[in-house]
Amino acid sequence: MRAEHRLIFLLTVAYRRLQRAIDQETATHDLTSAQAGVLFFLGRNDGALIGDVSQALDIVPSAMSGLADRMERAGLVKRRRDGEDGRSQRLHLTVAGQELGKRAATRTRVINNRLMDGFSEAEIDVVSRWLTSLQEKFPKDV
Amino acid sequence: MRAEHRLIFLLTVAYRRLQRAIDQETATHDLTSAQAGVLFFLGRNDGALIGDVSQALDIVPSAMSGLADRMERAGLVKRRRDGEDGRSQRLHLTVAGQELGKRAATRTRVINNRLMDGFSEAEIDVVSRWLTSLQEKFPKDV
DNA sequence: GTTATATATTTCGCACGCGAAATATCAAGA
DNA sequence: TCTTGATATTTCGCGTGCGAAATATATAAC
């Protein structure tokens, strides 16, 4: 029972290792992992509201705003006001964004498979359940 | 085989939820989770080299430098040059740092236990092994 | 219709972690 | 000794995520 704060630390390190790996992999491709997440979501939900994207990716709206800024500046995405509701903004993929997203998806799939290497289906299931349980244990807000 | 980039996303969300929870919990106590990590490590290795701390916490030395800055400014920690090697800096806990670390340890333990709620020992073992496996799959450098 | 309130998004300042480059010191070799 | 190379740390600029507050628009109450 050596390390005290074990799971917290393990999760933190695992997260950082993964992010580092993804970002190094994609550094050559001018795409960060956060931005890739947006591309993937918009690939299935083009024109989604900024708020919906932020919700889907589980980041705070203010964080989404900056992320959209950088992606728009990079030409991956375009903001468009909603016709119905003047407050809302919709995010649309550009052609560049679509293509970059498609290529990133392939690489991401490889990494995702690598994450399962050495573990049985049942074990991965436990891991999935555990990761998901954190969302219930630490709900979004209150 | 529903979601594509499943484990990556699950891990990312889980990490953010955990960090948010810890930081909200400790916001009242003037301590971030990264700084708590340093306090815990120094609690067992007071006077460790900056490089050793960065290695132990698995963050890059340049990140450690800024972290030490903020903690020194907050009066939790003090830098002291090494007698043997003029390049090295040693980090020492202040009294305030020791006390804050002790109180944070209690809260951290609670959260850590909560992370295991609803899972058997064997299942937690699988999770631990999986989290640890990421360190081997994505080694520190090259 | 005007006021009050709710909702969507943005802005601001901050902590964090990264990579690349700079700085300072140490260790060897010529 | 002088130079060359290694090591420890820092500085810089950037992307990311947070909370709090501002802004703009929509909706409800009166």
mmCIF file with all atom_site columns, N, CA, C and O in Angstrom, chain A residues 31-66:
data_model
loop_
_atom_site.group_PDB
_atom_site.id
_atom_site.type_symbol
_atom_site.label_atom_id
_atom_site.label_alt_id
_atom_site.label_comp_id
_atom_site.label_asym_id
_atom_site.label_entity_id
_atom_site.label_seq_id
_atom_site.pdbx_PDB_ins_code
_atom_site.Cartn_x
_atom_site.Cartn_y
_atom_site.Cartn_z
_atom_site.occupancy
_atom_site.B_iso_or_equiv
_atom_site.pdbx_formal_charge
_atom_site.auth_seq_id
_atom_site.auth_comp_id
_atom_site.auth_asym_id
_atom_site.auth_atom_id
_atom_site.pdbx_PDB_model_num
ATOM 1   N N  . LEU A 1 31 ? -2.355  20.043 -36.014 1.00 0.00 ? 31 LEU A N  1
ATOM 2   C CA . LEU A 1 31 ? -3.638  19.833 -35.349 1.00 0.00 ? 31 LEU A CA 1
ATOM 3   C C  . LEU A 1 31 ? -3.386  19.367 -33.922 1.00 0.00 ? 31 LEU A C  1
ATOM 4   O O  . LEU A 1 31 ? -2.581  18.478 -33.699 1.00 0.00 ? 31 LEU A O  1
ATOM 5   N N  . THR A 1 32 ? -4.054  19.983 -32.991 1.00 0.00 ? 32 THR A N  1
ATOM 6   C CA . THR A 1 32 ? -3.928  19.541 -31.601 1.00 0.00 ? 32 THR A CA 1
ATOM 7   C C  . THR A 1 32 ? -5.060  18.575 -31.288 1.00 0.00 ? 32 THR A C  1
ATOM 8   O O  . THR A 1 32 ? -6.029  18.481 -32.039 1.00 0.00 ? 32 THR A O  1
ATOM 9   N N  . SER A 1 33 ? -4.938  17.878 -30.184 1.00 0.00 ? 33 SER A N  1
ATOM 10  C CA . SER A 1 33 ? -5.944  16.869 -29.878 1.00 0.00 ? 33 SER A CA 1
ATOM 11  C C  . SER A 1 33 ? -7.281  17.514 -29.514 1.00 0.00 ? 33 SER A C  1
ATOM 12  O O  . SER A 1 33 ? -8.337  16.967 -29.828 1.00 0.00 ? 33 SER A O  1
ATOM 13  N N  . ALA A 1 34 ? -7.241  18.661 -28.895 1.00 0.00 ? 34 ALA A N  1
ATOM 14  C CA . ALA A 1 34 ? -8.503  19.337 -28.587 1.00 0.00 ? 34 ALA A CA 1
ATOM 15  C C  . ALA A 1 34 ? -9.230  19.710 -29.879 1.00 0.00 ? 34 ALA A C  1
ATOM 16  O O  . ALA A 1 34 ? -10.445 19.532 -30.004 1.00 0.00 ? 34 ALA A O  1
ATOM 17  N N  . GLN A 1 35 ? -8.474  20.215 -30.826 1.00 0.00 ? 35 GLN A N  1
ATOM 18  C CA . GLN A 1 35 ? -9.076  20.619 -32.090 1.00 0.00 ? 35 GLN A CA 1
ATOM 19  C C  . GLN A 1 35 ? -9.569  19.404 -32.866 1.00 0.00 ? 35 GLN A C  1
ATOM 20  O O  . GLN A 1 35 ? -10.609 19.460 -33.530 1.00 0.00 ? 35 GLN A O  1
ATOM 21  N N  . ALA A 1 36 ? -8.830  18.307 -32.749 1.00 0.00 ? 36 ALA A N  1
ATOM 22  C CA . ALA A 1 36 ? -9.277  17.085 -33.407 1.00 0.00 ? 36 ALA A CA 1
ATOM 23  C C  . ALA A 1 36 ? -10.639 16.667 -32.870 1.00 0.00 ? 36 ALA A C  1
ATOM 24  O O  . ALA A 1 36 ? -11.517 16.250 -33.629 1.00 0.00 ? 36 ALA A O  1
ATOM 25  N N  . GLY A 1 37 ? -10.821 16.801 -31.555 1.00 0.00 ? 37 GLY A N  1
ATOM 26  C CA . GLY A 1 37 ? -12.108 16.454 -30.977 1.00 0.00 ? 37 GLY A CA 1
ATOM 27  C C  . GLY A 1 37 ? -13.247 17.246 -31.591 1.00 0.00 ? 37 GLY A C  1
ATOM 28  O O  . GLY A 1 37 ? -14.308 16.689 -31.890 1.00 0.00 ? 37 GLY A O  1
ATOM 29  N N  . VAL A 1 38 ? -13.009 18.519 -31.816 1.00 0.00 ? 38 VAL A N  1
ATOM 30  C CA . VAL A 1 38 ? -14.037 19.352 -32.434 1.00 0.00 ? 38 VAL A CA 1
ATOM 31  C C  . VAL A 1 38 ? -14.313 18.882 -33.851 1.00 0.00 ? 38 VAL A C  1
ATOM 32  O O  . VAL A 1 38 ? -15.472 18.750 -34.265 1.00 0.00 ? 38 VAL A O  1
ATOM 33  N N  . LEU A 1 39 ? -13.247 18.595 -34.596 1.00 0.00 ? 39 LEU A N  1
ATOM 34  C CA . LEU A 1 39 ? -13.433 18.145 -35.974 1.00 0.00 ? 39 LEU A CA 1
ATOM 35  C C  . LEU A 1 39 ? -14.251 16.860 -36.006 1.00 0.00 ? 39 LEU A C  1
ATOM 36  O O  . LEU A 1 39 ? -15.151 16.702 -36.845 1.00 0.00 ? 39 LEU A O  1
ATOM 37  N N  . PHE A 1 40 ? -13.955 15.929 -35.110 1.00 0.00 ? 40 PHE A N  1
ATOM 38  C CA . PHE A 1 40 ? -14.684 14.663 -35.100 1.00 0.00 ? 40 PHE A CA 1
ATOM 39  C C  . PHE A 1 40 ? -16.153 14.903 -34.800 1.00 0.00 ? 40 PHE A C  1
ATOM 40  O O  . PHE A 1 40 ? -17.030 14.339 -35.460 1.00 0.00 ? 40 PHE A O  1
ATOM 41  N N  . PHE A 1 41 ? -16.409 15.731 -33.820 1.00 0.00 ? 41 PHE A N  1
ATOM 42  C CA . PHE A 1 41 ? -17.812 15.961 -33.463 1.00 0.00 ? 41 PHE A CA 1
ATOM 43  C C  . PHE A 1 41 ? -18.554 16.662 -34.594 1.00 0.00 ? 41 PHE A C  1
ATOM 44  O O  . PHE A 1 41 ? -19.671 16.280 -34.943 1.00 0.00 ? 41 PHE A O  1
ATOM 45  N N  . LEU A 1 42 ? -17.938 17.664 -35.176 1.00 0.00 ? 42 LEU A N  1
ATOM 46  C CA . LEU A 1 42 ? -18.601 18.378 -36.265 1.00 0.00 ? 42 LEU A CA 1
ATOM 47  C C  . LEU A 1 42 ? -18.753 17.478 -37.490 1.00 0.00 ? 42 LEU A C  1
ATOM 48  O O  . LEU A 1 42 ? -19.675 17.659 -38.287 1.00 0.00 ? 42 LEU A O  1
ATOM 49  N N  . GLY A 1 43 ? -17.863 16.525 -37.635 1.00 0.00 ? 43 GLY A N  1
ATOM 50  C CA . GLY A 1 43 ? -17.996 15.591 -38.738 1.00 0.00 ? 43 GLY A CA 1
ATOM 51  C C  . GLY A 1 43 ? -19.329 14.862 -38.690 1.00 0.00 ? 43 GLY A C  1
ATOM 52  O O  . GLY A 1 43 ? -19.911 14.533 -39.717 1.00 0.00 ? 43 GLY A O  1
ATOM 53  N N  . ARG A 1 44 ? -19.784 14.629 -37.477 1.00 0.00 ? 44 ARG A N  1
ATOM 54  C CA . ARG A 1 44 ? -21.073 13.952 -37.325 1.00 0.00 ? 44 ARG A CA 1
ATOM 55  C C  . ARG A 1 44 ? -22.210 14.939 -37.064 1.00 0.00 ? 44 ARG A C  1
ATOM 56  O O  . ARG A 1 44 ? -23.377 14.567 -37.121 1.00 0.00 ? 44 ARG A O  1
ATOM 57  N N  . ASN A 1 45 ? -21.869 16.184 -36.739 1.00 0.00 ? 45 ASN A N  1
ATOM 58  C CA . ASN A 1 45 ? -22.902 17.172 -36.396 1.00 0.00 ? 45 ASN A CA 1
ATOM 59  C C  . ASN A 1 45 ? -22.533 18.546 -36.929 1.00 0.00 ? 45 ASN A C  1
ATOM 60  O O  . ASN A 1 45 ? -22.452 19.514 -36.172 1.00 0.00 ? 45 ASN A O  1
ATOM 61  N N  . ASP A 1 46 ? -22.331 18.625 -38.206 1.00 0.00 ? 46 ASP A N  1
ATOM 62  C CA . ASP A 1 46 ? -21.921 19.895 -38.775 1.00 0.00 ? 46 ASP A CA 1
ATOM 63  C C  . ASP A 1 46 ? -22.975 20.967 -38.512 1.00 0.00 ? 46 ASP A C  1
ATOM 64  O O  . ASP A 1 46 ? -24.176 20.709 -38.608 1.00 0.00 ? 46 ASP A O  1
ATOM 65  N N  . GLY A 1 47 ? -22.485 22.133 -38.163 1.00 0.00 ? 47 GLY A N  1
ATOM 66  C CA . GLY A 1 47 ? -23.415 23.224 -37.893 1.00 0.00 ? 47 GLY A CA 1
ATOM 67  C C  . GLY A 1 47 ? -23.987 23.199 -36.489 1.00 0.00 ? 47 GLY A C  1
ATOM 68  O O  . GLY A 1 47 ? -24.969 23.882 -36.199 1.00 0.00 ? 47 GLY A O  1
ATOM 69  N N  . ALA A 1 48 ? -23.392 22.439 -35.623 1.00 0.00 ? 48 ALA A N  1
ATOM 70  C CA . ALA A 1 48 ? -23.866 22.380 -34.242 1.00 0.00 ? 48 ALA A CA 1
ATOM 71  C C  . ALA A 1 48 ? -23.640 23.714 -33.537 1.00 0.00 ? 48 ALA A C  1
ATOM 72  O O  . ALA A 1 48 ? -22.764 24.488 -33.915 1.00 0.00 ? 48 ALA A O  1
ATOM 73  N N  . LEU A 1 49 ? -24.452 23.965 -32.546 1.00 0.00 ? 49 LEU A N  1
ATOM 74  C CA . LEU A 1 49 ? -24.278 25.174 -31.750 1.00 0.00 ? 49 LEU A CA 1
ATOM 75  C C  . LEU A 1 49 ? -22.992 25.070 -30.936 1.00 0.00 ? 49 LEU A C  1
ATOM 76  O O  . LEU A 1 49 ? -22.618 23.977 -30.493 1.00 0.00 ? 49 LEU A O  1
ATOM 77  N N  . ILE A 1 50 ? -22.378 26.198 -30.727 1.00 0.00 ? 50 ILE A N  1
ATOM 78  C CA . ILE A 1 50 ? -21.161 26.233 -29.902 1.00 0.00 ? 50 ILE A CA 1
ATOM 79  C C  . ILE A 1 50 ? -21.419 25.572 -28.555 1.00 0.00 ? 50 ILE A C  1
ATOM 80  O O  . ILE A 1 50 ? -20.603 24.805 -28.055 1.00 0.00 ? 50 ILE A O  1
ATOM 81  N N  . GLY A 1 51 ? -22.547 25.876 -27.990 1.00 0.00 ? 51 GLY A N  1
ATOM 82  C CA . GLY A 1 51 ? -22.886 25.302 -26.693 1.00 0.00 ? 51 GLY A CA 1
ATOM 83  C C  . GLY A 1 51 ? -22.985 23.785 -26.735 1.00 0.00 ? 51 GLY A C  1
ATOM 84  O O  . GLY A 1 51 ? -22.572 23.105 -25.795 1.00 0.00 ? 51 GLY A O  1
ATOM 85  N N  . ASP A 1 52 ? -23.539 23.271 -27.830 1.00 0.00 ? 52 ASP A N  1
ATOM 86  C CA . ASP A 1 52 ? -23.658 21.817 -27.941 1.00 0.00 ? 52 ASP A CA 1
ATOM 87  C C  . ASP A 1 52 ? -22.288 21.169 -28.064 1.00 0.00 ? 52 ASP A C  1
ATOM 88  O O  . ASP A 1 52 ? -22.044 20.099 -27.492 1.00 0.00 ? 52 ASP A O  1
ATOM 89  N N  . VAL A 1 53 ? -21.416 21.808 -28.810 1.00 0.00 ? 53 VAL A N  1
ATOM 90  C CA . VAL A 1 53 ? -20.071 21.259 -28.951 1.00 0.00 ? 53 VAL A CA 1
ATOM 91  C C  . VAL A 1 53 ? -19.377 21.242 -27.599 1.00 0.00 ? 53 VAL A C  1
ATOM 92  O O  . VAL A 1 53 ? -18.765 20.241 -27.202 1.00 0.00 ? 53 VAL A O  1
ATOM 93  N N  . SER A 1 54 ? -19.494 22.339 -26.895 1.00 0.00 ? 54 SER A N  1
ATOM 94  C CA . SER A 1 54 ? -18.819 22.407 -25.597 1.00 0.00 ? 54 SER A CA 1
ATOM 95  C C  . SER A 1 54 ? -19.367 21.339 -24.658 1.00 0.00 ? 54 SER A C  1
ATOM 96  O O  . SER A 1 54 ? -18.627 20.711 -23.914 1.00 0.00 ? 54 SER A O  1
ATOM 97  N N  . GLN A 1 55 ? -20.665 21.127 -24.736 1.00 0.00 ? 55 GLN A N  1
ATOM 98  C CA . GLN A 1 55 ? -21.280 20.093 -23.909 1.00 0.00 ? 55 GLN A CA 1
ATOM 99  C C  . GLN A 1 55 ? -20.791 18.706 -24.311 1.00 0.00 ? 55 GLN A C  1
ATOM 100 O O  . GLN A 1 55 ? -20.418 17.898 -23.461 1.00 0.00 ? 55 GLN A O  1
ATOM 101 N N  . ALA A 1 56 ? -20.781 18.459 -25.601 1.00 0.00 ? 56 ALA A N  1
ATOM 102 C CA . ALA A 1 56 ? -20.389 17.134 -26.087 1.00 0.00 ? 56 ALA A CA 1
ATOM 103 C C  . ALA A 1 56 ? -18.945 16.818 -25.729 1.00 0.00 ? 56 ALA A C  1
ATOM 104 O O  . ALA A 1 56 ? -18.618 15.675 -25.404 1.00 0.00 ? 56 ALA A O  1
ATOM 105 N N  . LEU A 1 57 ? -18.086 17.817 -25.781 1.00 0.00 ? 57 LEU A N  1
ATOM 106 C CA . LEU A 1 57 ? -16.674 17.580 -25.494 1.00 0.00 ? 57 LEU A CA 1
ATOM 107 C C  . LEU A 1 57 ? -16.356 17.753 -24.027 1.00 0.00 ? 57 LEU A C  1
ATOM 108 O O  . LEU A 1 57 ? -15.216 17.601 -23.605 1.00 0.00 ? 57 LEU A O  1
ATOM 109 N N  . ASP A 1 58 ? -17.366 18.123 -23.279 1.00 0.00 ? 58 ASP A N  1
ATOM 110 C CA . ASP A 1 58 ? -17.197 18.309 -21.838 1.00 0.00 ? 58 ASP A CA 1
ATOM 111 C C  . ASP A 1 58 ? -16.159 19.365 -21.512 1.00 0.00 ? 58 ASP A C  1
ATOM 112 O O  . ASP A 1 58 ? -15.290 19.160 -20.667 1.00 0.00 ? 58 ASP A O  1
ATOM 113 N N  . ILE A 1 59 ? -16.248 20.462 -22.203 1.00 0.00 ? 59 ILE A N  1
ATOM 114 C CA . ILE A 1 59 ? -15.447 21.606 -21.789 1.00 0.00 ? 59 ILE A CA 1
ATOM 115 C C  . ILE A 1 59 ? -16.398 22.766 -21.565 1.00 0.00 ? 59 ILE A C  1
ATOM 116 O O  . ILE A 1 59 ? -17.524 22.787 -22.078 1.00 0.00 ? 59 ILE A O  1
ATOM 117 N N  . VAL A 1 60 ? -15.960 23.705 -20.803 1.00 0.00 ? 60 VAL A N  1
ATOM 118 C CA . VAL A 1 60 ? -16.768 24.862 -20.416 1.00 0.00 ? 60 VAL A CA 1
ATOM 119 C C  . VAL A 1 60 ? -16.959 25.772 -21.625 1.00 0.00 ? 60 VAL A C  1
ATOM 120 O O  . VAL A 1 60 ? -16.081 25.850 -22.479 1.00 0.00 ? 60 VAL A O  1
ATOM 121 N N  . PRO A 1 61 ? -18.108 26.427 -21.740 1.00 0.00 ? 61 PRO A N  1
ATOM 122 C CA . PRO A 1 61 ? -18.359 27.264 -22.918 1.00 0.00 ? 61 PRO A CA 1
ATOM 123 C C  . PRO A 1 61 ? -17.272 28.292 -23.182 1.00 0.00 ? 61 PRO A C  1
ATOM 124 O O  . PRO A 1 61 ? -16.891 28.521 -24.338 1.00 0.00 ? 61 PRO A O  1
ATOM 125 N N  . SER A 1 62 ? -16.738 28.881 -22.127 1.00 0.00 ? 62 SER A N  1
ATOM 126 C CA . SER A 1 62 ? -15.709 29.896 -22.359 1.00 0.00 ? 62 SER A CA 1
ATOM 127 C C  . SER A 1 62 ? -14.467 29.273 -22.976 1.00 0.00 ? 62 SER A C  1
ATOM 128 O O  . SER A 1 62 ? -13.785 29.915 -23.781 1.00 0.00 ? 62 SER A O  1
ATOM 129 N N  . ALA A 1 63 ? -14.182 28.035 -22.625 1.00 0.00 ? 63 ALA A N  1
ATOM 130 C CA . ALA A 1 63 ? -13.037 27.359 -23.227 1.00 0.00 ? 63 ALA A CA 1
ATOM 131 C C  . ALA A 1 63 ? -13.329 27.066 -24.694 1.00 0.00 ? 63 ALA A C  1
ATOM 132 O O  . ALA A 1 63 ? -12.458 27.193 -25.559 1.00 0.00 ? 63 ALA A O  1
ATOM 133 N N  . MET A 1 64 ? -14.564 26.695 -24.963 1.00 0.00 ? 64 MET A N  1
ATOM 134 C CA . MET A 1 64 ? -14.961 26.401 -26.339 1.00 0.00 ? 64 MET A CA 1
ATOM 135 C C  . MET A 1 64 ? -14.812 27.630 -27.217 1.00 0.00 ? 64 MET A C  1
ATOM 136 O O  . MET A 1 64 ? -14.453 27.520 -28.397 1.00 0.00 ? 64 MET A O  1
ATOM 137 N N  . SER A 1 65 ? -15.097 28.768 -26.648 1.00 0.00 ? 65 SER A N  1
ATOM 138 C CA . SER A 1 65 ? -15.022 30.003 -27.414 1.00 0.00 ? 65 SER A CA 1
ATOM 139 C C  . SER A 1 65 ? -13.608 30.230 -27.946 1.00 0.00 ? 65 SER A C  1
ATOM 140 O O  . SER A 1 65 ? -13.415 30.495 -29.139 1.00 0.00 ? 65 SER A O  1
ATOM 141 N N  . GLY A 1 66 ? -12.641 30.098 -27.078 1.00 0.00 ? 66 GLY A N  1
ATOM 142 C CA . GLY A 1 66 ? -11.258 30.283 -27.499 1.00 0.00 ? 66 GLY A CA 1
ATOM 143 C C  . GLY A 1 66 ? -10.818 29.219 -28.482 1.00 0.00 ? 66 GLY A C  1
ATOM 144 O O  . GLY A 1 66 ? -10.114 29.507 -29.451 1.00 0.00 ? 66 GLY A O  1
#
